[in-house]
PDB file of C-alpha atoms in Angstrom:
ATOM      1  CA  UNK A   1    -113.988 -48.420  22.465  1.00  0.00           C
ATOM      2  CA  UNK A   2    -114.291 -50.064  25.891  1.00  0.00           C
ATOM      3  CA  UNK A   3    -113.880 -53.538  24.384  1.00  0.00           C
ATOM      4  CA  UNK A   4    -110.806 -52.458  22.420  1.00  0.00           C
ATOM      5  CA  UNK A   5    -108.979 -51.262  25.523  1.00  0.00           C
ATOM      6  CA  UNK A   6    -109.884 -54.415  27.443  1.00  0.00           C
ATOM      7  CA  UNK A   7    -108.770 -56.657  24.577  1.00  0.00           C
ATOM      8  CA  UNK A   8    -105.418 -54.875  24.155  1.00  0.00           C
ATOM      9  CA  UNK A   9    -104.629 -54.794  27.862  1.00  0.00           C
ATOM     10  CA  UNK A  10    -103.069 -58.275  27.947  1.00  0.00           C
ATOM     11  CA  UNK A  11    -100.851 -57.466  24.948  1.00  0.00           C
ATOM     12  CA  UNK A  12     -99.624 -54.260  26.557  1.00  0.00           C
ATOM     13  CA  UNK A  13     -98.918 -56.090  29.816  1.00  0.00           C
ATOM     14  CA  UNK A  14     -97.006 -58.903  28.078  1.00  0.00           C
ATOM     15  CA  UNK A  15     -94.971 -56.509  25.910  1.00  0.00           C
ATOM     16  CA  UNK A  16     -94.054 -54.268  28.834  1.00  0.00           C
ATOM     17  CA  UNK A  17     -93.044 -57.296  30.923  1.00  0.00           C
ATOM     18  CA  UNK A  18     -90.884 -58.627  28.059  1.00  0.00           C
ATOM     19  CA  UNK A  19     -89.251 -55.212  27.651  1.00  0.00           C
ATOM     20  CA  UNK A  20     -88.541 -55.053  31.392  1.00  0.00           C
ATOM     21  CA  UNK A  21     -86.926 -58.507  31.323  1.00  0.00           C
ATOM     22  CA  UNK A  22     -84.746 -57.554  28.335  1.00  0.00           C
ATOM     23  CA  UNK A  23     -83.590 -54.359  30.054  1.00  0.00           C
ATOM     24  CA  UNK A  24     -82.765 -56.257  33.253  1.00  0.00           C
ATOM     25  CA  UNK A  25     -80.784 -58.889  31.355  1.00  0.00           C
ATOM     26  CA  UNK A  26     -78.843 -56.310  29.354  1.00  0.00           C
ATOM     27  CA  UNK A  27     -78.092 -54.056  32.327  1.00  0.00           C
ATOM     28  CA  UNK A  28     -77.528 -56.676  35.025  1.00  0.00           C
ATOM     29  CA  UNK A  29     -73.876 -55.725  35.589  1.00  0.00           C
ATOM     30  CA  UNK A  30     -74.934 -52.131  36.257  1.00  0.00           C
ATOM     31  CA  UNK A  31     -77.669 -53.343  38.589  1.00  0.00           C
ATOM     32  CA  UNK A  32     -75.200 -55.557  40.470  1.00  0.00           C
ATOM     33  CA  UNK A  33     -72.758 -52.653  40.757  1.00  0.00           C
ATOM     34  CA  UNK A  34     -75.459 -50.350  42.187  1.00  0.00           C
ATOM     35  CA  UNK A  35     -76.566 -53.004  44.682  1.00  0.00           C
ATOM     36  CA  UNK A  36     -72.933 -53.585  45.700  1.00  0.00           C
ATOM     37  CA  UNK A  37     -72.350 -49.850  46.200  1.00  0.00           C
ATOM     38  CA  UNK A  38     -75.454 -49.537  48.366  1.00  0.00           C
ATOM     39  CA  UNK A  39     -74.491 -52.553  50.487  1.00  0.00           C
ATOM     40  CA  UNK A  40     -70.927 -51.293  50.793  1.00  0.00           C
ATOM     41  CA  UNK A  41     -72.059 -47.880  52.024  1.00  0.00           C
ATOM     42  CA  UNK A  42     -74.491 -49.484  54.482  1.00  0.00           C
ATOM     43  CA  UNK A  43     -71.699 -51.742  55.782  1.00  0.00           C
ATOM     44  CA  UNK A  44     -69.372 -48.726  56.117  1.00  0.00           C
ATOM     45  CA  UNK A  45     -71.726 -47.060  58.596  1.00  0.00           C
ATOM     46  CA  UNK A  46     -72.671 -50.292  60.381  1.00  0.00           C
ATOM     47  CA  UNK A  47     -71.193 -50.628  63.892  1.00  0.00           C
ATOM     48  CA  UNK A  48     -71.223 -54.410  63.505  1.00  0.00           C
ATOM     49  CA  UNK A  49     -68.075 -54.233  61.360  1.00  0.00           C
ATOM     50  CA  UNK A  50     -66.048 -53.397  64.479  1.00  0.00           C
ATOM     51  CA  UNK A  51     -66.750 -56.881  65.810  1.00  0.00           C
ATOM     52  CA  UNK A  52     -66.769 -58.837  62.548  1.00  0.00           C
ATOM     53  CA  UNK A  53     -63.778 -57.163  60.938  1.00  0.00           C
ATOM     54  CA  UNK A  54     -64.761 -54.996  58.050  1.00  0.00           C
ATOM     55  CA  UNK A  55     -61.299 -54.171  56.762  1.00  0.00           C
ATOM     56  CA  UNK A  56     -59.878 -55.275  53.466  1.00  0.00           C
ATOM     57  CA  UNK A  57     -57.161 -57.912  53.546  1.00  0.00           C
ATOM     58  CA  UNK A  58     -53.632 -56.576  53.785  1.00  0.00           C
ATOM     59  CA  UNK A  59     -51.368 -56.929  50.776  1.00  0.00           C
ATOM     60  CA  UNK A  60     -48.258 -58.993  51.355  1.00  0.00           C
ATOM     61  CA  UNK A  61     -45.127 -57.015  50.529  1.00  0.00           C
ATOM     62  CA  UNK A  62     -42.676 -58.776  48.256  1.00  0.00           C
ATOM     63  CA  UNK A  63     -39.252 -59.543  49.622  1.00  0.00           C
ATOM     64  CA  UNK A  64     -37.469 -57.458  46.999  1.00  0.00           C
ATOM     65  CA  UNK A  65     -36.002 -60.463  45.170  1.00  0.00           C
ATOM     66  CA  UNK A  66     -35.662 -59.972  41.459  1.00  0.00           C
ATOM     67  CA  UNK A  67     -36.883 -62.507  38.965  1.00  0.00           C
ATOM     68  CA  UNK A  68     -34.284 -64.525  37.059  1.00  0.00           C
ATOM     69  CA  UNK A  69     -33.552 -63.067  33.657  1.00  0.00           C
ATOM     70  CA  UNK A  70     -33.613 -65.206  30.561  1.00  0.00           C
ATOM     71  CA  UNK A  71     -30.427 -65.273  28.476  1.00  0.00           C
ATOM     72  CA  UNK A  72     -30.409 -63.043  25.401  1.00  0.00           C
ATOM     73  CA  UNK A  73     -31.004 -64.651  22.043  1.00  0.00           C
ATOM     74  CA  UNK A  74     -28.275 -64.388  19.432  1.00  0.00           C
ATOM     75  CA  UNK A  75     -28.926 -65.500  15.877  1.00  0.00           C
ATOM     76  CA  UNK A  76     -32.313 -66.959  16.690  1.00  0.00           C
ATOM     77  CA  UNK A  77     -31.020 -69.413  19.296  1.00  0.00           C
ATOM     78  CA  UNK A  78     -30.276 -68.875  22.934  1.00  0.00           C
ATOM     79  CA  UNK A  79     -27.982 -70.516  25.433  1.00  0.00           C
ATOM     80  CA  UNK A  80     -31.020 -72.048  27.065  1.00  0.00           C
ATOM     81  CA  UNK A  81     -31.756 -73.935  23.815  1.00  0.00           C
ATOM     82  CA  UNK A  82     -28.360 -75.664  24.065  1.00  0.00           C
ATOM     83  CA  UNK A  83     -26.742 -73.713  21.267  1.00  0.00           C
ATOM     84  CA  UNK A  84     -23.123 -72.643  21.505  1.00  0.00           C
ATOM     85  CA  UNK A  85     -22.798 -68.914  21.152  1.00  0.00           C
ATOM     86  CA  UNK A  86     -19.665 -67.493  19.552  1.00  0.00           C
ATOM     87  CA  UNK A  87     -18.593 -63.989  20.410  1.00  0.00           C
ATOM     88  CA  UNK A  88     -16.089 -62.405  17.978  1.00  0.00           C
TER      89      UNK A  88
END
C-alpha cells in the first residue's frame, strides 16, 4: 500500500497541475478583472494620486453641430448617385 501511494503521487501532481493551468487559461478574463478591481480600490485610497493625478480624462463636449443628412432614395437611386429625380 505504501508503494502504491508513492507511485501514484507523481500522476496526481501532474494531473492537478494540468487542471490548474486549464482553469487559469479559461478564467483569465475573470482573474484580470479581479486584479484590476483590487488595484483600482488600492489606488483610490492611495494619497499618491493627489500628486500624480488619479482622475479619469474629461470627455470633450461636442459643439452641437449636426451631421449632414444623406438625400432620400427614390426608386432605388438617389440624387447622390447622379440620377435625376422627377416629382409629380
